[in-house]
Short mmCIF file of C-alpha atoms and ligand atoms in Angstrom, two decimals:
data_model
loop_
_atom_site.label_atom_id
_atom_site.label_comp_id
_atom_site.label_asym_id
_atom_site.label_seq_id
_atom_site.Cartn_x
_atom_site.Cartn_y
_atom_site.Cartn_z
CA MET A 70 56.18 -161.94 102.60
CA ALA A 71 53.78 -163.01 105.34
CA LEU A 72 51.86 -161.52 108.04
CA ARG A 73 52.95 -163.02 111.37
CA ILE A 74 50.60 -163.17 114.55
CA ILE A 75 51.48 -160.38 117.13
CA VAL A 76 51.79 -161.94 120.53
CA GLN A 77 49.67 -160.33 123.14
CA GLU A 78 50.22 -159.73 126.86
CA PRO A 79 50.44 -161.58 129.12
CA ASP A 80 52.34 -164.08 126.89
CA GLU A 81 55.54 -165.13 128.59
CA VAL A 82 57.71 -164.58 125.32
CA LEU A 83 57.43 -160.85 125.86
CA HIS A 84 59.18 -160.84 129.17
CA GLN A 85 62.07 -162.87 128.15
CA VAL A 86 65.50 -161.60 127.00
CA ALA A 87 65.95 -162.22 123.23
CA LYS A 88 69.23 -163.81 121.87
CA GLU A 89 71.83 -162.16 119.83
CA VAL A 90 71.72 -163.02 116.10
CA LYS A 91 75.03 -164.75 115.33
CA LYS A 92 74.51 -165.26 111.80
CA ILE A 93 72.11 -163.49 109.22
CA THR A 94 70.42 -166.35 107.47
CA PRO A 95 67.81 -166.22 104.71
CA ASN A 96 65.36 -167.04 107.69
CA VAL A 97 66.55 -163.87 109.58
CA GLN A 98 65.97 -161.69 106.37
CA LYS A 99 62.56 -163.15 106.03
CA LEU A 100 61.87 -162.49 109.46
CA LEU A 101 62.72 -158.67 108.98
CA THR A 102 60.36 -158.64 105.88
CA ASP A 103 57.48 -160.29 107.67
CA MET A 104 58.02 -157.87 110.87
CA ALA A 105 57.83 -154.84 108.64
CA GLU A 106 54.67 -156.33 106.82
CA THR A 107 53.00 -157.00 110.04
CA MET A 108 53.81 -153.64 111.55
CA TYR A 109 52.26 -151.88 108.48
CA ASP A 110 49.36 -154.12 108.67
CA ALA A 111 48.86 -153.30 112.28
CA GLU A 112 49.50 -149.51 111.71
CA GLY A 113 52.30 -149.52 114.24
CA VAL A 114 55.77 -147.58 114.02
CA GLY A 115 57.83 -150.40 115.52
CA LEU A 116 57.90 -154.02 116.06
CA ALA A 117 60.31 -156.25 117.87
CA ALA A 118 61.01 -160.04 117.03
CA PRO A 119 59.75 -161.34 120.43
CA GLN A 120 56.34 -159.65 119.61
CA VAL A 121 56.07 -162.36 116.79
CA GLY A 122 57.25 -165.04 118.89
CA ILE A 123 60.87 -165.13 117.96
CA LEU A 124 63.46 -164.62 120.80
CA LYS A 125 66.06 -162.96 118.45
CA ARG A 126 67.58 -159.40 118.49
CA ALA A 127 65.85 -157.95 115.61
CA ILE A 128 63.59 -154.74 115.35
CA VAL A 129 61.87 -152.85 112.57
CA ILE A 130 60.84 -149.16 112.84
CA ASN A 131 59.20 -146.72 110.74
CA VAL A 132 57.97 -143.60 112.15
CA GLY A 133 57.15 -141.96 108.93
CA ASP A 134 60.22 -139.67 108.65
CA GLU A 135 62.95 -139.52 106.21
CA HIS A 136 64.57 -142.65 107.26
CA GLY A 137 61.83 -144.79 106.02
CA LEU A 138 61.99 -148.44 107.23
CA ILE A 139 64.71 -149.21 109.66
CA GLU A 140 65.81 -152.73 109.99
CA LEU A 141 68.19 -153.36 112.90
CA ILE A 142 69.85 -156.62 113.97
CA ASN A 143 71.30 -156.80 117.32
CA PRO A 144 70.73 -153.08 118.07
CA GLU A 145 72.46 -151.38 120.97
CA ILE A 146 72.10 -147.72 122.22
CA VAL A 147 75.35 -146.28 122.26
CA SER A 148 74.42 -142.70 123.57
CA LYS A 149 71.64 -140.96 125.03
CA GLU A 150 70.80 -137.32 125.52
CA GLY A 151 67.99 -135.18 127.06
CA GLU A 152 64.68 -136.26 128.15
CA GLN A 153 61.12 -136.41 126.77
CA PHE A 154 57.90 -137.51 128.40
CA GLY A 155 54.87 -138.50 126.63
CA PRO A 156 52.21 -141.20 125.62
CA GLU A 157 53.33 -144.60 124.43
CA GLY A 158 51.41 -147.67 123.29
CA CYS A 159 52.19 -151.09 122.00
CA LEU A 160 50.78 -153.58 119.47
CA SER A 161 51.29 -156.34 122.10
CA ILE A 162 49.08 -154.39 124.62
CA GLN A 163 45.70 -153.60 123.42
CA GLY A 164 43.53 -151.04 125.10
CA LEU A 165 46.13 -149.43 127.20
CA ARG A 166 48.60 -146.34 126.92
CA GLY A 167 51.24 -144.95 129.31
CA ASP A 168 53.27 -141.91 129.84
CA VAL A 169 57.04 -142.84 129.61
CA ARG A 170 60.02 -140.88 130.21
CA ARG A 171 62.79 -141.34 127.58
CA ALA A 172 65.82 -139.86 126.30
CA GLN A 173 65.19 -137.26 123.85
CA THR A 174 67.83 -138.16 121.29
CA VAL A 175 69.52 -141.61 120.96
CA THR A 176 72.30 -143.03 118.81
CA VAL A 177 71.73 -146.61 118.07
CA LYS A 178 74.26 -149.13 116.32
CA GLY A 179 73.36 -152.49 114.92
CA LEU A 180 73.59 -154.65 111.76
CA ASP A 181 71.32 -154.18 108.64
CA ARG A 182 70.01 -157.31 106.71
CA ASN A 183 73.36 -157.80 104.90
CA GLY A 184 75.36 -157.82 108.15
CA LYS A 185 76.73 -154.16 107.61
CA GLU A 186 77.25 -152.03 110.75
CA VAL A 187 74.97 -149.10 110.72
CA THR A 188 74.29 -146.35 113.08
CA TYR A 189 71.23 -143.95 113.44
CA THR A 190 70.78 -140.92 115.55
CA GLY A 191 67.12 -140.00 116.22
CA SER A 192 65.18 -137.65 118.24
CA ASP A 193 61.46 -137.36 119.47
CA LEU A 194 59.23 -140.21 118.15
CA LEU A 195 62.16 -141.83 116.42
CA ALA A 196 64.30 -141.81 119.73
CA ARG A 197 61.19 -143.15 121.56
CA ALA A 198 60.72 -146.04 119.18
CA PHE A 199 64.27 -147.15 119.40
CA GLN A 200 64.15 -147.16 123.14
CA HIS A 201 60.66 -148.98 123.14
CA GLU A 202 61.70 -151.56 120.66
CA ILE A 203 65.17 -152.23 122.13
CA ASP A 204 63.54 -152.60 125.72
CA HIS A 205 61.30 -155.42 124.09
CA LEU A 206 64.50 -157.29 123.41
CA ASN A 207 65.33 -157.40 126.93
CA GLY A 208 61.75 -158.44 128.04
CA VAL A 209 60.76 -154.90 129.15
CA LEU A 210 57.46 -153.59 128.15
CA TYR A 211 56.53 -149.88 128.40
CA THR A 212 54.06 -150.68 131.13
CA ASP A 213 57.07 -151.72 133.27
CA VAL A 214 58.70 -148.37 133.02
CA ALA A 215 55.59 -145.93 132.55
CA GLU A 216 55.01 -143.41 135.15
CA ARG A 217 51.13 -143.83 134.56
CA VAL A 218 49.34 -146.48 132.49
CA TYR A 219 45.68 -145.68 131.59
CA GLU A 220 42.93 -147.32 129.48
CA ILE A 221 41.92 -145.94 126.08
CA THR A 222 38.81 -146.26 124.11
CA PRO A 223 38.71 -148.00 120.61
CA GLU A 224 39.06 -144.42 119.25
CA GLY A 225 42.29 -143.84 121.25
CA GLU A 226 40.98 -141.48 123.71
CA GLU A 227 41.67 -141.72 127.39
CA LYS A 228 38.76 -143.48 129.30
CA VAL A 229 37.58 -141.31 132.14
NI1 NI B 494 55.87 -152.58 121.85
#
């Protein structure tokens, strides 16, 4: 395991479309392991491969619920339901937060680290994390879709 460096805005890699993973090699599995370690170290709830400079379609999420760590390769949203509106941040964008409208529940399909097809359905924060991380694979940041973006203090409070 190894910590990777989290790429920061305005790095161009964050705005590019990541490529489908055609073959799950030990390198891809190591990428997932490193991404999870990097996410935990940064105290985030999700991380996408472009955020560590790798343009591959892979994400990790752990929102602290019963799913624990979710690793997904080539994830796709297959259905969306309802709506939620709330604050979102990103490990690649320091000092900002934004209010983003997202689906309330999503079902996501992808491959696990062994190439097995897996499906997750999540609501609330997990649904938000799926949508945020999959956006990263398409070069889309929450600041591109937020209805309002605002500065926050180091303590996480909105700056007035
Ligand atoms: Ni992000």
